[in-house]
XYZ file of C-alpha atoms in Angstrom:
670
model
C 66.734 44.341 68.944
C 65.856 45.709 65.352
C 68.355 48.718 66.092
C 71.166 46.144 66.233
C 70.439 44.575 62.940
C 72.782 45.530 59.966
C 71.394 47.231 56.967
C 72.228 48.770 53.661
C 72.116 52.302 51.972
C 72.794 51.950 48.457
C 76.363 50.433 48.124
C 76.807 50.988 51.755
C 76.914 48.364 54.476
C 75.985 49.455 58.041
C 76.776 47.436 61.037
C 73.528 48.648 62.774
C 70.731 51.161 62.582
C 72.009 53.877 64.789
C 73.424 57.047 62.689
C 75.182 59.756 64.668
C 73.310 63.069 63.346
C 75.131 66.123 62.096
C 75.634 68.644 64.951
C 77.768 71.712 64.815
C 80.758 71.761 67.574
C 82.732 74.782 66.862
C 85.797 72.622 67.650
C 87.532 73.790 64.496
C 89.887 76.642 63.989
C 88.707 80.182 63.179
C 90.231 79.601 59.564
C 87.963 76.485 59.314
C 90.355 73.903 59.654
C 89.852 70.549 61.653
C 91.583 70.043 64.753
C 92.377 67.189 67.122
C 89.298 67.914 69.003
C 87.376 67.203 65.992
C 89.138 63.898 65.679
C 88.547 62.889 69.125
C 84.993 63.905 69.353
C 83.978 61.924 66.225
C 86.307 59.049 66.802
C 84.749 58.425 70.317
C 81.240 58.176 68.816
C 82.416 55.828 65.965
C 84.175 53.483 68.693
C 81.282 53.835 70.726
C 79.143 51.744 67.996
C 77.082 54.053 65.801
C 76.943 52.575 62.299
C 77.361 56.003 60.480
C 78.918 59.036 61.508
C 77.465 62.308 59.752
C 79.914 65.200 60.568
C 78.474 68.611 61.192
C 77.559 70.736 58.379
C 80.722 72.054 56.501
C 80.942 75.324 54.598
C 80.817 74.995 50.768
C 81.541 78.581 50.157
C 84.151 80.961 51.720
C 81.151 83.741 51.650
C 78.812 81.195 53.712
C 80.583 80.578 57.152
C 78.131 78.982 59.524
C 79.956 79.859 62.662
C 83.381 81.405 63.557
C 84.915 77.935 64.005
C 82.917 75.961 61.479
C 84.716 73.277 59.440
C 85.128 74.336 55.933
C 85.241 72.318 52.801
C 85.470 75.211 49.999
C 89.111 74.684 49.123
C 91.550 71.811 48.714
C 93.779 72.936 51.820
C 90.998 71.560 54.066
C 91.328 68.147 52.713
C 94.168 66.665 54.595
C 92.676 67.682 58.123
C 89.187 66.185 57.170
C 91.124 62.951 55.863
C 92.553 62.790 59.450
C 88.867 62.959 60.696
C 87.443 60.372 58.301
C 90.739 58.086 59.363
C 89.761 58.412 63.017
C 85.916 57.613 62.179
C 86.967 54.558 60.248
C 89.197 53.292 62.945
C 86.226 53.110 64.861
C 84.368 50.756 62.622
C 81.808 53.615 61.429
C 80.954 55.046 57.989
C 81.674 58.662 57.441
C 79.465 61.193 55.756
C 80.193 64.577 55.394
C 77.165 66.927 55.306
C 77.436 70.090 53.111
C 75.461 73.328 53.769
C 74.955 76.910 52.751
C 72.873 78.882 55.330
C 71.481 81.365 52.541
C 69.281 83.998 54.343
C 70.366 82.711 57.793
C 73.962 83.816 57.356
C 74.767 86.751 59.768
C 77.219 89.596 59.415
C 78.520 89.073 62.735
C 79.990 85.791 61.638
C 83.151 87.061 59.777
C 81.088 89.672 57.709
C 78.813 86.895 56.010
C 76.164 88.463 53.711
C 72.741 86.816 53.983
C 71.377 85.574 50.619
C 68.389 83.565 49.579
C 65.743 83.166 46.859
C 64.134 86.676 47.357
C 64.836 89.909 48.862
C 63.786 90.012 52.472
C 65.410 90.132 56.071
C 67.116 87.585 58.445
C 64.352 86.824 60.973
C 66.993 86.312 63.605
C 69.063 89.309 63.132
C 66.770 91.629 61.041
C 69.500 91.954 58.637
C 68.531 92.407 55.042
C 68.700 89.379 52.723
C 69.726 89.818 49.072
C 68.067 87.671 46.498
C 70.380 85.722 44.410
C 70.743 85.980 40.509
C 70.548 82.886 38.282
C 74.330 83.025 37.760
C 74.969 83.322 41.238
C 72.686 80.152 41.930
C 74.901 78.118 39.318
C 78.060 79.335 41.298
C 76.638 78.024 44.418
C 75.649 74.817 42.773
C 79.280 74.263 41.444
C 80.629 75.155 44.979
C 78.558 72.285 46.406
C 79.767 70.025 43.488
C 83.584 70.934 44.277
C 82.749 70.300 48.015
C 81.478 66.991 47.348
C 84.605 66.248 45.379
C 87.014 67.254 48.299
C 84.811 65.047 50.508
C 85.409 62.208 48.230
C 89.062 62.912 48.155
C 89.319 63.182 51.912
C 87.802 59.652 52.084
C 84.370 60.130 53.147
C 82.267 57.243 52.303
C 79.061 59.444 51.236
C 78.021 63.034 51.082
C 74.777 64.580 52.530
C 73.239 67.791 51.185
C 71.804 69.912 53.999
C 68.259 70.746 52.710
C 66.494 71.012 56.093
C 66.115 73.425 59.018
C 65.525 76.570 57.081
C 68.800 76.941 55.364
C 69.330 77.666 51.530
C 67.777 74.679 49.929
C 64.617 74.820 52.198
C 64.405 78.361 51.725
C 63.887 77.888 47.909
C 61.623 75.066 48.455
C 58.844 76.652 50.644
C 56.526 79.146 49.175
C 56.534 81.386 52.226
C 60.046 82.434 51.556
C 60.468 81.876 47.970
C 58.718 84.633 45.966
C 60.604 84.438 42.761
C 58.941 84.607 39.466
C 61.655 82.858 37.337
C 62.495 78.986 36.857
C 63.515 78.651 40.513
C 60.276 79.916 41.986
C 56.531 79.526 41.784
C 55.341 76.095 41.324
C 56.651 73.082 43.229
C 58.844 71.884 40.418
C 60.480 75.317 40.309
C 60.791 75.511 43.976
C 62.553 71.950 43.928
C 64.839 72.891 40.997
C 67.943 74.280 42.986
C 68.151 71.315 45.222
C 67.438 68.576 42.284
C 69.793 70.438 39.965
C 72.487 70.292 42.497
C 71.901 66.586 43.058
C 72.066 65.987 39.361
C 75.189 67.942 38.770
C 77.076 65.827 41.619
C 75.516 62.586 40.436
C 76.741 63.081 37.003
C 80.300 64.190 37.833
C 80.835 62.002 40.748
C 78.569 59.033 39.957
C 80.553 56.681 42.329
C 79.958 58.821 45.531
C 76.654 57.967 47.341
C 74.543 61.018 47.961
C 72.326 61.581 50.885
C 69.892 64.472 51.510
C 68.361 65.854 54.716
C 65.045 67.651 54.637
C 62.558 68.705 57.164
C 59.465 66.788 57.175
C 57.316 69.400 58.016
C 58.056 73.362 58.727
C 55.593 73.433 61.810
C 54.365 76.901 60.691
C 51.421 78.245 58.877
C 51.891 78.786 55.219
C 54.713 76.178 55.182
C 54.829 73.455 52.627
C 52.403 70.735 52.813
C 52.886 66.925 53.439
C 52.157 66.168 49.889
C 54.769 68.643 48.941
C 57.231 67.104 51.161
C 56.417 63.552 49.913
C 56.944 64.898 46.268
C 60.346 66.211 47.311
C 61.458 62.839 48.915
C 60.110 60.977 45.873
C 61.852 63.161 43.334
C 65.160 62.836 45.207
C 64.700 59.189 45.297
C 64.218 59.239 41.490
C 67.446 61.451 41.384
C 69.372 58.463 42.946
C 70.111 59.700 46.468
C 70.738 56.642 48.797
C 68.722 57.954 51.714
C 66.471 60.596 52.903
C 67.355 61.899 56.302
C 64.484 63.734 57.955
C 64.551 66.525 60.491
C 61.778 69.213 61.191
C 61.335 72.942 61.492
C 63.578 75.740 60.688
C 66.259 77.571 62.718
C 65.018 80.836 61.498
C 63.546 81.689 64.951
C 63.310 80.384 68.410
C 59.575 79.258 67.828
C 60.598 77.298 64.919
C 64.045 76.227 65.975
C 62.682 74.296 68.937
C 61.142 71.798 66.339
C 64.743 71.273 65.063
C 66.463 71.329 68.753
C 63.496 70.128 70.821
C 63.227 71.267 74.517
C 62.096 68.774 76.994
C 58.283 69.565 76.666
C 58.220 67.650 73.425
C 57.394 64.159 73.302
C 59.894 61.488 72.388
C 59.849 60.432 68.953
C 57.771 63.578 68.105
C 58.679 63.672 64.279
C 57.157 60.243 63.724
C 53.520 61.490 62.395
C 55.497 63.431 59.652
C 57.931 60.795 59.039
C 55.495 57.897 58.236
C 53.910 59.110 55.185
C 57.311 59.830 53.574
C 58.599 56.515 54.714
C 55.646 54.858 53.192
C 55.954 56.644 50.051
C 59.390 55.470 49.433
C 61.722 52.481 48.669
C 64.778 54.425 49.702
C 65.645 53.985 53.388
C 64.798 56.788 55.613
C 66.620 58.107 58.664
C 64.651 59.881 61.410
C 65.561 62.151 64.233
C 63.520 63.844 66.889
C 64.364 63.402 70.614
C 65.452 60.034 70.520
C 66.844 59.721 74.075
C 66.617 55.887 75.160
C 67.391 52.834 73.150
C 63.452 52.067 73.450
C 62.906 55.277 71.622
C 64.858 54.330 68.526
C 63.733 50.599 68.634
C 59.888 51.909 68.885
C 60.698 53.984 65.788
C 61.576 50.922 63.718
C 59.120 48.531 65.175
C 56.389 51.287 64.052
C 57.971 51.277 60.413
C 58.385 55.149 61.005
C 61.868 54.764 59.240
C 64.511 52.346 58.776
C 67.283 54.017 60.605
C 67.249 56.373 63.468
C 69.582 59.545 63.923
C 70.679 59.757 67.638
C 72.032 63.176 67.826
C 72.327 65.141 71.301
C 71.957 61.799 73.139
C 75.379 60.640 71.382
C 76.961 64.062 72.658
C 75.842 63.204 76.206
C 77.246 59.541 76.027
C 79.647 58.550 72.826
C 79.090 54.865 73.861
C 75.236 54.987 73.875
C 75.224 52.496 71.035
C 77.409 49.910 72.864
C 75.668 50.281 75.897
C 72.274 49.754 74.258
C 73.565 46.615 72.683
C 74.665 45.275 76.074
C 78.291 45.560 74.952
C 79.225 47.763 77.817
C 77.732 47.079 81.057
C 77.264 50.529 82.616
C 74.373 52.914 82.488
C 73.816 55.359 79.434
C 74.395 59.112 80.533
C 71.132 60.405 79.319
C 70.545 63.595 77.335
C 68.165 65.854 79.351
C 67.409 68.228 76.399
C 68.524 71.227 78.234
C 69.969 72.469 74.881
C 73.109 73.915 76.501
C 75.091 72.346 73.467
C 72.983 74.462 70.949
C 72.881 77.384 72.959
C 76.750 77.442 73.265
C 76.793 77.181 69.429
C 74.582 80.086 68.868
C 76.677 82.145 71.035
C 79.866 81.243 69.056
C 81.348 78.837 72.053
C 82.372 75.358 71.736
C 79.939 72.926 72.519
C 79.572 71.518 75.969
C 77.239 69.244 77.507
C 75.862 69.184 80.768
C 75.573 65.280 81.218
C 79.136 64.823 79.747
C 81.132 67.861 80.356
C 84.222 66.121 79.021
C 82.800 66.030 75.544
C 85.397 67.503 72.984
C 88.407 66.739 75.323
C 91.072 64.141 75.563
C 89.461 62.977 78.758
C 86.247 61.540 77.072
C 87.875 58.274 76.693
C 86.419 55.300 78.484
C 89.292 55.092 80.880
C 88.462 58.438 82.282
C 84.603 58.606 81.602
C 83.968 55.052 82.747
C 86.987 54.279 84.810
C 85.620 51.175 86.361
C 86.051 49.370 82.874
C 89.806 50.100 82.959
C 92.503 48.628 85.204
C 92.726 50.336 88.672
C 95.469 52.663 89.364
C 98.881 51.135 90.860
C 98.609 51.119 94.879
C 101.116 53.838 95.042
C 98.805 56.310 93.300
C 95.707 55.292 95.267
C 94.183 58.037 97.828
C 91.931 58.197 100.507
C 89.189 60.623 99.686
C 86.575 61.933 101.757
C 83.543 63.557 99.664
C 81.452 65.826 101.609
C 77.947 66.316 100.273
C 75.722 63.568 98.504
C 74.340 65.843 95.830
C 75.072 65.248 91.996
C 78.397 66.931 92.265
C 79.570 65.012 95.215
C 78.335 61.866 93.840
C 80.027 62.285 90.520
C 83.547 62.944 92.272
C 83.142 59.548 94.141
C 81.792 57.999 91.086
C 85.142 58.844 89.210
C 87.319 58.686 92.007
C 86.132 55.206 93.456
C 86.344 53.671 89.814
C 89.811 54.992 89.384
C 90.752 52.653 92.506
C 90.629 55.213 95.402
C 89.273 54.548 98.582
C 86.197 56.882 99.091
C 83.544 57.745 101.250
C 80.708 60.347 101.139
C 79.336 61.993 104.210
C 76.007 63.906 103.816
C 74.460 66.132 106.466
C 70.975 65.298 105.328
C 69.173 62.256 105.815
C 68.479 61.517 102.113
C 71.171 61.774 99.266
C 70.458 63.903 95.943
C 71.100 67.582 97.159
C 68.946 69.930 95.189
C 68.052 67.403 92.683
C 64.406 67.141 93.600
C 64.366 70.981 92.816
C 65.574 69.967 89.310
C 63.053 67.441 88.544
C 59.839 69.040 90.066
C 58.744 71.230 87.271
C 56.548 70.282 84.470
C 58.367 68.469 81.687
C 61.500 68.206 83.918
C 61.462 64.375 84.493
C 64.199 63.706 81.985
C 66.417 65.557 84.300
C 66.448 62.669 86.720
C 68.899 60.958 84.430
C 71.762 63.154 85.575
C 71.295 61.514 89.042
C 70.228 58.045 88.204
C 73.413 57.306 86.051
C 75.601 58.588 88.789
C 74.029 57.129 91.821
C 73.669 53.540 90.327
C 77.337 53.408 89.810
C 78.082 54.703 93.168
C 76.023 51.812 94.500
C 77.740 49.333 92.201
C 81.148 50.276 93.318
C 80.211 49.721 96.900
C 81.217 53.461 98.043
C 79.977 53.999 101.661
C 77.390 56.850 101.883
C 77.065 58.012 105.355
C 73.807 60.198 105.820
C 72.940 62.357 108.610
C 76.646 62.799 109.284
C 78.213 66.162 110.623
C 81.738 66.500 109.335
C 83.399 67.695 112.344
C 87.213 68.346 112.784
C 87.477 65.188 114.993
C 85.628 63.035 112.746
C 87.927 64.195 109.763
C 90.925 63.551 111.630
C 89.924 60.021 112.479
C 89.157 59.195 108.811
C 92.435 60.607 107.679
C 91.787 61.396 104.158
C 94.539 62.284 101.889
C 92.205 64.780 100.077
C 88.613 66.207 100.675
C 86.334 67.043 98.051
C 83.707 69.686 99.340
C 80.472 69.405 97.275
C 78.041 71.059 99.933
C 76.156 72.872 97.475
C 74.488 76.161 98.184
C 71.896 77.974 100.274
C 69.212 80.378 99.611
C 70.213 84.092 99.641
C 68.286 86.243 102.473
C 66.759 89.341 101.109
C 66.317 91.604 104.101
C 64.116 94.137 102.036
C 61.433 91.419 102.242
C 61.319 91.239 106.119
C 58.287 93.612 106.031
C 56.163 91.827 103.749
C 52.587 91.822 104.794
C 51.963 88.438 102.910
C 53.962 85.313 103.211
C 57.389 84.949 101.884
C 58.831 81.724 100.523
C 62.149 80.990 98.688
C 61.708 79.355 95.416
C 63.151 76.218 96.603
C 60.342 76.044 99.041
C 57.823 76.466 96.672
C 58.928 73.931 94.400
C 59.147 71.082 96.986
C 55.773 72.094 98.503
C 53.726 74.005 96.113
C 50.787 73.524 98.139
C 51.898 76.163 100.679
C 50.550 78.649 97.837
C 46.749 78.780 97.835
C 45.112 77.823 94.626
C 44.377 80.476 92.112
C 46.703 82.814 94.245
C 48.260 86.049 92.829
C 52.088 85.440 93.226
C 55.004 87.835 92.762
C 58.169 86.035 91.894
C 61.026 88.144 92.571
C 63.998 87.045 90.239
C 63.336 86.046 86.723
C 66.255 83.712 85.977
C 65.804 79.910 85.184
C 64.670 79.197 88.747
C 62.155 82.067 88.750
C 60.549 80.920 85.631
C 60.409 77.610 86.415
C 58.867 78.089 89.856
C 56.329 80.253 87.945
C 55.640 77.444 85.561
C 55.126 74.874 88.413
C 52.619 77.273 90.497
C 50.658 77.924 87.253
C 50.455 74.343 86.009
C 49.844 72.835 89.752
C 48.051 75.571 91.494
C 46.571 77.656 88.767
C 48.327 80.789 90.294
C 48.479 84.179 88.659
C 52.155 85.270 88.383
C 53.983 88.397 87.977
C 57.529 88.010 87.693
C 60.089 90.870 88.709
C 63.572 90.855 87.177
C 66.441 93.459 87.347
C 68.064 92.344 84.029
C 66.541 93.446 80.582
C 65.867 89.826 79.987
C 63.971 86.983 81.457
C 65.754 83.789 81.897
C 68.805 85.419 80.173
C 71.190 82.522 80.772
C 68.553 79.641 79.546
C 69.144 77.824 76.196
C 66.938 79.952 73.956
C 64.651 77.242 72.436
C 63.935 75.964 76.001
C 63.348 79.661 77.165
C 61.151 80.359 74.107
C 59.009 77.392 74.933
C 58.808 78.074 78.751
C 57.858 81.850 78.179
C 55.286 81.025 75.540
C 53.675 78.759 78.113
C 53.711 81.341 80.784
C 52.617 84.156 78.518
C 49.504 81.843 77.482
C 48.832 81.575 81.264
C 48.755 85.428 81.798
C 52.201 86.011 83.278
C 53.342 89.362 83.560
C 57.000 90.004 83.210
C 58.703 93.260 84.619
C 62.256 93.456 83.472
C 64.800 96.082 84.364
C 62.996 96.382 87.796
C 64.516 96.540 91.222
C 62.588 95.847 94.376
C 63.108 98.289 97.158
C 60.921 97.159 100.108
C 57.304 98.095 101.042
C 55.378 101.255 101.509
C 51.794 100.914 103.387
C 52.106 96.940 102.568
C 52.664 97.573 98.765
C 55.957 96.381 97.073
C 58.211 99.360 96.093
C 59.937 98.816 92.539
C 62.280 101.039 90.700
C 63.150 101.025 87.081
C 65.811 103.682 86.194
C 64.363 106.978 87.433
C 60.923 105.657 87.466
C 59.559 104.526 91.245
C 56.221 103.186 91.803
C 54.226 100.493 94.106
C 52.510 97.346 93.416
C 50.242 95.043 95.406
C 52.348 91.896 96.321
C 49.464 89.442 95.605
C 48.729 86.827 98.174
C 52.277 85.350 98.516
C 55.820 86.312 97.457
C 58.445 83.907 95.986
C 62.123 85.204 95.800
C 64.368 83.317 93.356
C 67.353 85.578 93.570
C 70.750 83.575 93.174
C 71.893 81.487 96.062
C 75.188 81.844 98.018
C 77.798 78.916 98.400
C 77.448 76.763 101.558
C 80.998 76.253 102.897
C 80.090 75.499 106.346
C 82.426 72.337 106.379
C 85.513 74.648 105.602
C 86.481 75.324 109.085
C 86.365 71.714 110.264
C 88.683 70.734 107.138
C 91.040 73.435 108.032
C 90.987 72.396 111.830
C 91.658 68.975 110.671
C 94.609 70.287 108.290
C 93.154 68.340 105.384
C 93.630 69.735 101.992
C 90.424 70.090 100.141
C 89.009 71.409 96.758
C 85.648 73.120 96.210
C 83.463 71.496 93.509
C 79.847 72.672 92.347
C 77.745 75.381 93.947
C 80.109 75.536 96.949
C 82.609 76.438 94.594
C 80.552 78.846 92.708
C 76.819 78.549 92.171
C 75.895 77.346 88.625
C 74.338 74.799 86.801
C 74.931 71.112 86.411
C 77.648 71.600 83.804
C 79.659 73.506 86.059
C 79.414 71.112 88.941
C 79.946 67.846 86.979
C 82.757 69.058 85.237
C 84.262 70.406 88.523
C 83.831 67.121 90.267
C 85.004 64.919 87.255
C 88.176 66.603 86.889
C 88.869 67.181 90.559
C 88.564 63.536 90.842
C 90.865 62.782 87.973
C 93.347 64.971 89.945
C 93.152 63.078 93.047
C 95.968 60.643 92.047
C 98.571 63.708 91.750
C 98.020 64.573 95.306
C 100.306 63.484 97.681
C 99.698 61.123 100.465
C 99.403 62.708 103.932
C 99.620 59.377 105.652
C 102.952 57.838 106.537
C 102.358 54.652 104.536
C 99.938 53.535 101.947
C 98.465 50.928 104.070
C 97.776 53.519 106.998
C 93.916 53.267 106.574
C 91.765 53.475 109.712
C 89.167 50.858 109.911
C 85.743 50.588 111.797
C 82.789 53.032 111.718
C 83.256 56.624 111.669
C 81.530 58.100 115.164
């Protein structure tokens, strides 16, 4: 495998070709200090095999905070904490690189009063706040701030520094003529638009010649009026001539959801999507190139190197999903990779000023991400006195996750499932266009449950008598949710389906039909997307909230809405359904009340309700239980998997119900 081969960047020796790309976490303090969470998070990915860990974009100026809990490096007081992060990365055998950034015109006053500044007067496209053009003395002051930040990174023990000149931030704002309208030495010609970045590189190289320097750029802006391929190549060549040891390629700009999706890609984007833009830059350079861009599987990374599109691969969100992705890719850890599904919950939480979490890996950023908890089958099993007999009710994702962790810890586990197949609602999650990657949520867990030999009894009703005979110490209830009934639709003159029915059998909707979808959350929009793609339907979505798919990650949401709008979707927000009059839907928005033809079918996607049918049997059998997943509270994979994982880790703390540890009933359950 090429990705397993060692390499060099300038004076740096790398143990393989996998780089952990820089991603914000919000794990720091509100004062900008690093924390134990940062150390644990980065250390796990170093121990997981990445050759180089590029820590998140750090703030070079007190006036340029990225997020409320961003790591800062604008004062010496931050050095000790950052040094501890570096030591943790080095202990895992990886190189540590500090990314330095100034958001410029994408700063937000909502983040500690930061003033948006940039090459020219304008407005922040995300917030509408005014952007003030920088004066020449202010430009010089920012360059000095970058230099001082680089010096602090060196003093903290970082092996190299990366300047963030990509994704729409200050350096890129100066480089692109569509934003930079200056008429002085920092605007106009290509050389002038490169000046801010190249001068900053020269300043650092002159003052800190021993400190290796890298630069991240967007290979393309993916927008009309953006810089050309020739200009991107020229910038990369100028940086090479200035002495940087590597060019790190990303794409797009975080200035709007339309462009941000090229930085943080939704699942509709192809794997390795940046390659066409990376190849001409790589071909023009002798300096190593790192390429990011929806690298999910080891095969994706290997193909980038085989094609010569780059010399190194930045694995970003996939390393959030699985810190040990690299060692698993190399066969050093014989368990499946927890695959990133490109849901972008991680990025969405960051934009909402929350700490980063991961659907595939809900323990990211906690002390429980260590292998003995995340892959407990690799550790020694619990002592016999701590092992329990566990009954898991429900063979969906949450139930299988609970069984995976509990069985791997050494507990005796069985799964009972009322249906004749496992998987729960997974078929719903993977049915829509571009949703195939979601299947990784299931395949990772099911493969381990099978390998652990956990009995899965399908078509099994959990009666009180059966539960008594099994005699568990604890039951984990993971029976999911069921569709909510909407009585106001009982008088419908056209067929009414729940979204789940439409997703599993879209053929029940006539081709080309006009369909009203009631409920414009994630499920409603994905149902509409499927009906448009597979049946050519004309869709109207009715949603009571002000926004369609309000809880969906914005990059994915924009991508989905754009696709539906191109297909002619009509969206009615702030609108409630009251029932029918003369065969027409009655709608209300505020004081306005009107009727509408329902079309040829109605699909409702209003939130489900927990399914707790098994609770009376558990209570009759006097077995303690815990609710996980949708039967606890309808939510998403993040909620369900986190519930299940942590509930399974808590099992050993439950008391034994049986008289003795060896009082285990044997034989088939009737």
